[in-house]
Amino acid sequence: SEFVDPANIKDAQKLGILDELSPFSTLLAVGEGGQSFGSVLVTLDDFGAPLLTVEQLMVENTVEKVRDANLAALTGDNLHLASYLAANAALALVASQGLGPEFVADQTHRRRVLRDAYGQCLDAITSGKVAAFADACAADDDPGIVRYEDGR
């Protein structure tokens, strides 16, 4: 097998998707309070999300293109990006409620929990609730909100 030089960021970018679910499969280590419950492999199918290709998720790395893609995901205008965002939000939602040992041990339970959360998150996006919340935060001049130069 070929080794990747971790100092070579280009190699890492080709082979890894970090800080979010992979569109292929993601290995989750599950634990709480210093106790490990084990690891589990999840895919977008576990969320009930459509399987996506890298091409459907790739965005040119310019401020304008990333901003437009973020807005399209948050508003549901791009259903591929919105679905991927909803799956990531669903994992965060489920994790915030505590995963527990049953999440690792019982695939039926895991899929039910992930699919319920995914549905809630996708509905919040496609109904406009997420965009309205983002607009309200921006209107409040929240210092925690990072804005683009054009004010978005």
JSON list of C-alpha atoms in Angstrom, two decimals:
[
{"chain": "A", "resi": 1, "resn": "SER", "atom": "CA", "xyz": [0.00, 0.00, 0.00]},
{"chain": "A", "resi": 2, "resn": "GLU", "atom": "CA", "xyz": [1.04, 3.57, -0.60]},
{"chain": "A", "resi": 3, "resn": "PHE", "atom": "CA", "xyz": [1.94, 5.75, 2.37]},
{"chain": "A", "resi": 4, "resn": "VAL", "atom": "CA", "xyz": [0.79, 9.32, 2.70]},
{"chain": "A", "resi": 5, "resn": "ASP", "atom": "CA", "xyz": [3.18, 11.95, 3.96]},
{"chain": "A", "resi": 6, "resn": "PRO", "atom": "CA", "xyz": [1.18, 13.84, 6.63]},
{"chain": "A", "resi": 7, "resn": "ALA", "atom": "CA", "xyz": [3.31, 16.91, 5.96]},
{"chain": "A", "resi": 8, "resn": "ASN", "atom": "CA", "xyz": [2.07, 16.96, 2.36]},
{"chain": "A", "resi": 9, "resn": "ILE", "atom": "CA", "xyz": [-1.34, 18.63, 2.61]},
{"chain": "A", "resi": 10, "resn": "LYS", "atom": "CA", "xyz": [-2.15, 17.82, -1.03]},
{"chain": "A", "resi": 11, "resn": "ASP", "atom": "CA", "xyz": [-1.90, 14.08, -0.30]},
{"chain": "A", "resi": 12, "resn": "ALA", "atom": "CA", "xyz": [-4.10, 14.41, 2.76]},
{"chain": "A", "resi": 13, "resn": "GLN", "atom": "CA", "xyz": [-6.72, 16.42, 0.85]},
{"chain": "A", "resi": 14, "resn": "LYS", "atom": "CA", "xyz": [-6.94, 13.72, -1.83]},
{"chain": "A", "resi": 15, "resn": "LEU", "atom": "CA", "xyz": [-7.51, 10.89, 0.64]},
{"chain": "A", "resi": 16, "resn": "GLY", "atom": "CA", "xyz": [-9.31, 12.34, 3.63]},
{"chain": "A", "resi": 17, "resn": "ILE", "atom": "CA", "xyz": [-12.38, 14.34, 4.44]},
{"chain": "A", "resi": 18, "resn": "LEU", "atom": "CA", "xyz": [-11.96, 15.73, 7.93]},
{"chain": "A", "resi": 19, "resn": "ASP", "atom": "CA", "xyz": [-14.22, 17.42, 10.47]},
{"chain": "A", "resi": 20, "resn": "GLU", "atom": "CA", "xyz": [-17.37, 16.07, 8.88]},
{"chain": "A", "resi": 21, "resn": "LEU", "atom": "CA", "xyz": [-18.99, 12.84, 7.82]},
{"chain": "A", "resi": 22, "resn": "SER", "atom": "CA", "xyz": [-17.37, 11.23, 4.85]},
{"chain": "A", "resi": 23, "resn": "PRO", "atom": "CA", "xyz": [-19.70, 10.77, 1.89]},
{"chain": "A", "resi": 24, "resn": "PHE", "atom": "CA", "xyz": [-18.46, 7.15, 1.82]},
{"chain": "A", "resi": 25, "resn": "SER", "atom": "CA", "xyz": [-18.21, 5.85, 5.38]},
{"chain": "A", "resi": 26, "resn": "THR", "atom": "CA", "xyz": [-17.17, 7.26, 8.73]},
{"chain": "A", "resi": 27, "resn": "LEU", "atom": "CA", "xyz": [-15.74, 5.41, 11.70]},
{"chain": "A", "resi": 28, "resn": "LEU", "atom": "CA", "xyz": [-17.19, 6.77, 14.93]},
{"chain": "A", "resi": 29, "resn": "ALA", "atom": "CA", "xyz": [-15.60, 6.04, 18.29]},
{"chain": "A", "resi": 30, "resn": "VAL", "atom": "CA", "xyz": [-18.38, 6.23, 20.87]},
{"chain": "A", "resi": 31, "resn": "GLY", "atom": "CA", "xyz": [-17.90, 6.80, 24.58]},
{"chain": "A", "resi": 32, "resn": "GLU", "atom": "CA", "xyz": [-18.91, 8.91, 27.52]},
{"chain": "A", "resi": 33, "resn": "GLY", "atom": "CA", "xyz": [-17.29, 9.91, 30.78]},
{"chain": "A", "resi": 34, "resn": "GLY", "atom": "CA", "xyz": [-14.04, 8.18, 29.92]},
{"chain": "A", "resi": 35, "resn": "GLN", "atom": "CA", "xyz": [-15.79, 4.91, 29.08]},
{"chain": "A", "resi": 36, "resn": "SER", "atom": "CA", "xyz": [-15.54, 3.56, 25.55]},
{"chain": "A", "resi": 37, "resn": "PHE", "atom": "CA", "xyz": [-18.62, 1.87, 24.09]},
{"chain": "A", "resi": 38, "resn": "GLY", "atom": "CA", "xyz": [-16.74, 0.84, 20.96]},
{"chain": "A", "resi": 39, "resn": "SER", "atom": "CA", "xyz": [-16.60, 1.97, 17.37]},
{"chain": "A", "resi": 40, "resn": "VAL", "atom": "CA", "xyz": [-19.11, 1.80, 14.58]},
{"chain": "A", "resi": 41, "resn": "LEU", "atom": "CA", "xyz": [-18.98, 2.46, 10.86]},
{"chain": "A", "resi": 42, "resn": "VAL", "atom": "CA", "xyz": [-21.76, 4.69, 9.53]},
{"chain": "A", "resi": 43, "resn": "THR", "atom": "CA", "xyz": [-22.69, 5.69, 6.00]},
{"chain": "A", "resi": 44, "resn": "LEU", "atom": "CA", "xyz": [-25.13, 8.23, 4.62]},
{"chain": "A", "resi": 45, "resn": "ASP", "atom": "CA", "xyz": [-27.55, 5.32, 4.13]},
{"chain": "A", "resi": 46, "resn": "ASP", "atom": "CA", "xyz": [-27.70, 4.90, 7.92]},
{"chain": "A", "resi": 47, "resn": "PHE", "atom": "CA", "xyz": [-29.17, 8.42, 8.05]},
{"chain": "A", "resi": 48, "resn": "GLY", "atom": "CA", "xyz": [-31.62, 7.71, 5.24]},
{"chain": "A", "resi": 49, "resn": "ALA", "atom": "CA", "xyz": [-29.72, 10.29, 3.19]},
{"chain": "A", "resi": 50, "resn": "PRO", "atom": "CA", "xyz": [-29.08, 9.79, -0.50]},
{"chain": "A", "resi": 51, "resn": "LEU", "atom": "CA", "xyz": [-25.65, 8.45, -1.39]},
{"chain": "A", "resi": 52, "resn": "LEU", "atom": "CA", "xyz": [-23.58, 11.27, -2.82]},
{"chain": "A", "resi": 53, "resn": "THR", "atom": "CA", "xyz": [-20.53, 11.45, -5.01]},
{"chain": "A", "resi": 54, "resn": "VAL", "atom": "CA", "xyz": [-17.54, 13.63, -4.28]},
{"chain": "A", "resi": 55, "resn": "GLU", "atom": "CA", "xyz": [-18.38, 15.61, -7.41]},
{"chain": "A", "resi": 56, "resn": "GLN", "atom": "CA", "xyz": [-21.80, 16.50, -5.96]},
{"chain": "A", "resi": 57, "resn": "LEU", "atom": "CA", "xyz": [-20.11, 17.90, -2.86]},
{"chain": "A", "resi": 58, "resn": "MET", "atom": "CA", "xyz": [-17.02, 19.55, -4.29]},
{"chain": "A", "resi": 59, "resn": "VAL", "atom": "CA", "xyz": [-16.93, 23.34, -4.26]},
{"chain": "A", "resi": 60, "resn": "GLU", "atom": "CA", "xyz": [-14.27, 25.50, -5.84]},
{"chain": "A", "resi": 61, "resn": "ASN", "atom": "CA", "xyz": [-12.17, 26.97, -3.04]},
{"chain": "A", "resi": 62, "resn": "THR", "atom": "CA", "xyz": [-12.88, 30.65, -3.56]},
{"chain": "A", "resi": 63, "resn": "VAL", "atom": "CA", "xyz": [-14.68, 32.93, -1.13]},
{"chain": "A", "resi": 64, "resn": "GLU", "atom": "CA", "xyz": [-17.54, 33.50, -3.57]},
{"chain": "A", "resi": 65, "resn": "LYS", "atom": "CA", "xyz": [-18.04, 29.83, -4.48]},
{"chain": "A", "resi": 66, "resn": "VAL", "atom": "CA", "xyz": [-17.82, 28.64, -0.86]},
{"chain": "A", "resi": 67, "resn": "ARG", "atom": "CA", "xyz": [-20.23, 31.38, 0.25]},
{"chain": "A", "resi": 68, "resn": "ASP", "atom": "CA", "xyz": [-22.69, 30.50, -2.49]},
{"chain": "A", "resi": 69, "resn": "ALA", "atom": "CA", "xyz": [-22.44, 26.78, -1.66]},
{"chain": "A", "resi": 70, "resn": "ASN", "atom": "CA", "xyz": [-22.95, 27.46, 2.05]},
{"chain": "A", "resi": 71, "resn": "LEU", "atom": "CA", "xyz": [-26.03, 29.54, 1.31]},
{"chain": "A", "resi": 72, "resn": "ALA", "atom": "CA", "xyz": [-27.37, 26.89, -1.09]},
{"chain": "A", "resi": 73, "resn": "ALA", "atom": "CA", "xyz": [-26.92, 24.24, 1.61]},
{"chain": "A", "resi": 74, "resn": "LEU", "atom": "CA", "xyz": [-28.51, 26.35, 4.35]},
{"chain": "A", "resi": 75, "resn": "THR", "atom": "CA", "xyz": [-31.52, 27.25, 2.21]},
{"chain": "A", "resi": 76, "resn": "GLY", "atom": "CA", "xyz": [-31.95, 23.85, 0.55]},
{"chain": "A", "resi": 77, "resn": "ASP", "atom": "CA", "xyz": [-31.43, 25.35, -2.90]},
{"chain": "A", "resi": 78, "resn": "ASN", "atom": "CA", "xyz": [-28.82, 22.63, -3.55]},
{"chain": "A", "resi": 79, "resn": "LEU", "atom": "CA", "xyz": [-30.37, 19.40, -2.29]},
{"chain": "A", "resi": 80, "resn": "HIS", "atom": "CA", "xyz": [-27.08, 17.50, -2.42]},
{"chain": "A", "resi": 81, "resn": "LEU", "atom": "CA", "xyz": [-25.36, 19.99, -0.15]},
{"chain": "A", "resi": 82, "resn": "ALA", "atom": "CA", "xyz": [-28.47, 20.38, 2.03]},
{"chain": "A", "resi": 83, "resn": "SER", "atom": "CA", "xyz": [-28.70, 16.61, 2.48]},
{"chain": "A", "resi": 84, "resn": "TYR", "atom": "CA", "xyz": [-25.03, 16.38, 3.43]},
{"chain": "A", "resi": 85, "resn": "LEU", "atom": "CA", "xyz": [-25.41, 19.29, 5.85]},
{"chain": "A", "resi": 86, "resn": "ALA", "atom": "CA", "xyz": [-28.49, 17.65, 7.37]},
{"chain": "A", "resi": 87, "resn": "ALA", "atom": "CA", "xyz": [-26.60, 14.36, 7.93]},
{"chain": "A", "resi": 88, "resn": "ASN", "atom": "CA", "xyz": [-23.77, 16.21, 9.68]},
{"chain": "A", "resi": 89, "resn": "ALA", "atom": "CA", "xyz": [-26.23, 18.20, 11.77]},
{"chain": "A", "resi": 90, "resn": "ALA", "atom": "CA", "xyz": [-28.09, 14.99, 12.61]},
{"chain": "A", "resi": 91, "resn": "LEU", "atom": "CA", "xyz": [-24.94, 13.36, 13.93]},
{"chain": "A", "resi": 92, "resn": "ALA", "atom": "CA", "xyz": [-24.24, 16.44, 16.07]},
{"chain": "A", "resi": 93, "resn": "LEU", "atom": "CA", "xyz": [-27.84, 16.42, 17.34]},
{"chain": "A", "resi": 94, "resn": "VAL", "atom": "CA", "xyz": [-27.72, 12.72, 18.24]},
{"chain": "A", "resi": 95, "resn": "ALA", "atom": "CA", "xyz": [-24.29, 13.06, 19.86]},
{"chain": "A", "resi": 96, "resn": "SER", "atom": "CA", "xyz": [-25.49, 16.02, 21.93]},
{"chain": "A", "resi": 97, "resn": "GLN", "atom": "CA", "xyz": [-28.22, 13.80, 23.37]},
{"chain": "A", "resi": 98, "resn": "GLY", "atom": "CA", "xyz": [-25.75, 11.03, 24.22]},
{"chain": "A", "resi": 99, "resn": "LEU", "atom": "CA", "xyz": [-25.10, 8.01, 22.05]},
{"chain": "A", "resi": 100, "resn": "GLY", "atom": "CA", "xyz": [-24.70, 5.30, 24.68]},
{"chain": "A", "resi": 101, "resn": "PRO", "atom": "CA", "xyz": [-23.71, 1.66, 24.25]},
{"chain": "A", "resi": 102, "resn": "GLU", "atom": "CA", "xyz": [-26.94, 0.77, 22.43]},
{"chain": "A", "resi": 103, "resn": "PHE", "atom": "CA", "xyz": [-25.90, 3.07, 19.58]},
{"chain": "A", "resi": 104, "resn": "VAL", "atom": "CA", "xyz": [-22.90, 0.82, 18.92]},
{"chain": "A", "resi": 105, "resn": "ALA", "atom": "CA", "xyz": [-24.47, -2.54, 19.72]},
{"chain": "A", "resi": 106, "resn": "ASP", "atom": "CA", "xyz": [-27.83, -2.26, 17.94]},
{"chain": "A", "resi": 107, "resn": "GLN", "atom": "CA", "xyz": [-27.83, -1.31, 14.25]},
{"chain": "A", "resi": 108, "resn": "THR", "atom": "CA", "xyz": [-31.63, -1.03, 14.13]},
{"chain": "A", "resi": 109, "resn": "HIS", "atom": "CA", "xyz": [-31.59, 1.44, 17.04]},
{"chain": "A", "resi": 110, "resn": "ARG", "atom": "CA", "xyz": [-28.67, 3.37, 15.53]},
{"chain": "A", "resi": 111, "resn": "ARG", "atom": "CA", "xyz": [-30.37, 3.72, 12.14]},
{"chain": "A", "resi": 112, "resn": "ARG", "atom": "CA", "xyz": [-33.69, 4.75, 13.69]},
{"chain": "A", "resi": 113, "resn": "VAL", "atom": "CA", "xyz": [-32.04, 7.44, 15.82]},
{"chain": "A", "resi": 114, "resn": "LEU", "atom": "CA", "xyz": [-29.93, 8.76, 12.93]},
{"chain": "A", "resi": 115, "resn": "ARG", "atom": "CA", "xyz": [-32.86, 8.73, 10.49]},
{"chain": "A", "resi": 116, "resn": "ASP", "atom": "CA", "xyz": [-35.16, 10.56, 12.91]},
{"chain": "A", "resi": 117, "resn": "ALA", "atom": "CA", "xyz": [-32.52, 13.24, 13.51]},
{"chain": "A", "resi": 118, "resn": "TYR", "atom": "CA", "xyz": [-31.74, 13.49, 9.80]},
{"chain": "A", "resi": 119, "resn": "GLY", "atom": "CA", "xyz": [-35.42, 14.03, 9.01]},
{"chain": "A", "resi": 120, "resn": "GLN", "atom": "CA", "xyz": [-35.65, 16.79, 11.62]},
{"chain": "A", "resi": 121, "resn": "CYS", "atom": "CA", "xyz": [-32.53, 18.51, 10.31]},
{"chain": "A", "resi": 122, "resn": "LEU", "atom": "CA", "xyz": [-33.45, 18.24, 6.62]},
{"chain": "A", "resi": 123, "resn": "ASP", "atom": "CA", "xyz": [-36.94, 19.55, 7.39]},
{"chain": "A", "resi": 124, "resn": "ALA", "atom": "CA", "xyz": [-35.45, 22.51, 9.26]},
{"chain": "A", "resi": 125, "resn": "ILE", "atom": "CA", "xyz": [-33.34, 23.31, 6.20]},
{"chain": "A", "resi": 126, "resn": "THR", "atom": "CA", "xyz": [-35.97, 22.81, 3.49]},
{"chain": "A", "resi": 127, "resn": "SER", "atom": "CA", "xyz": [-38.69, 24.60, 5.46]},
{"chain": "A", "resi": 128, "resn": "GLY", "atom": "CA", "xyz": [-36.58, 27.76, 5.67]},
{"chain": "A", "resi": 129, "resn": "LYS", "atom": "CA", "xyz": [-36.16, 27.62, 9.45]},
{"chain": "A", "resi": 130, "resn": "VAL", "atom": "CA", "xyz": [-32.36, 27.37, 9.26]},
{"chain": "A", "resi": 131, "resn": "ALA", "atom": "CA", "xyz": [-32.07, 30.31, 6.85]},
{"chain": "A", "resi": 132, "resn": "ALA", "atom": "CA", "xyz": [-34.45, 32.38, 8.99]},
{"chain": "A", "resi": 133, "resn": "PHE", "atom": "CA", "xyz": [-32.40, 31.60, 12.09]},
{"chain": "A", "resi": 134, "resn": "ALA", "atom": "CA", "xyz": [-29.17, 32.57, 10.30]},
{"chain": "A", "resi": 135, "resn": "ASP", "atom": "CA", "xyz": [-30.79, 35.81, 9.12]},
{"chain": "A", "resi": 136, "resn": "ALA", "atom": "CA", "xyz": [-32.00, 36.59, 12.65]},
{"chain": "A", "resi": 137, "resn": "CYS", "atom": "CA", "xyz": [-28.52, 35.99, 14.06]},
{"chain": "A", "resi": 138, "resn": "ALA", "atom": "CA", "xyz": [-27.02, 38.24, 11.40]},
{"chain": "A", "resi": 139, "resn": "ALA", "atom": "CA", "xyz": [-29.59, 40.96, 12.13]},
{"chain": "A", "resi": 140, "resn": "ASP", "atom": "CA", "xyz": [-28.68, 40.85, 15.82]},
{"chain": "A", "resi": 141, "resn": "ASP", "atom": "CA", "xyz": [-25.08, 41.75, 14.96]},
{"chain": "A", "resi": 142, "resn": "ASP", "atom": "CA", "xyz": [-23.99, 38.69, 16.89]},
{"chain": "A", "resi": 143, "resn": "PRO", "atom": "CA", "xyz": [-20.19, 38.96, 17.21]},
{"chain": "A", "resi": 144, "resn": "GLY", "atom": "CA", "xyz": [-19.98, 35.17, 16.90]},
{"chain": "A", "resi": 145, "resn": "ILE", "atom": "CA", "xyz": [-21.33, 35.27, 13.36]},
{"chain": "A", "resi": 146, "resn": "VAL", "atom": "CA", "xyz": [-18.64, 35.45, 10.71]},
{"chain": "A", "resi": 147, "resn": "ARG", "atom": "CA", "xyz": [-19.74, 37.50, 7.72]},
{"chain": "A", "resi": 148, "resn": "TYR", "atom": "CA", "xyz": [-18.41, 37.79, 4.23]},
{"chain": "A", "resi": 149, "resn": "GLU", "atom": "CA", "xyz": [-17.28, 41.17, 2.97]},
{"chain": "A", "resi": 150, "resn": "ASP", "atom": "CA", "xyz": [-20.62, 41.74, 1.24]},
{"chain": "A", "resi": 151, "resn": "GLY", "atom": "CA", "xyz": [-22.41, 41.40, 4.60]},
{"chain": "A", "resi": 152, "resn": "ARG", "atom": "CA", "xyz": [-23.82, 37.92, 4.07]}
]
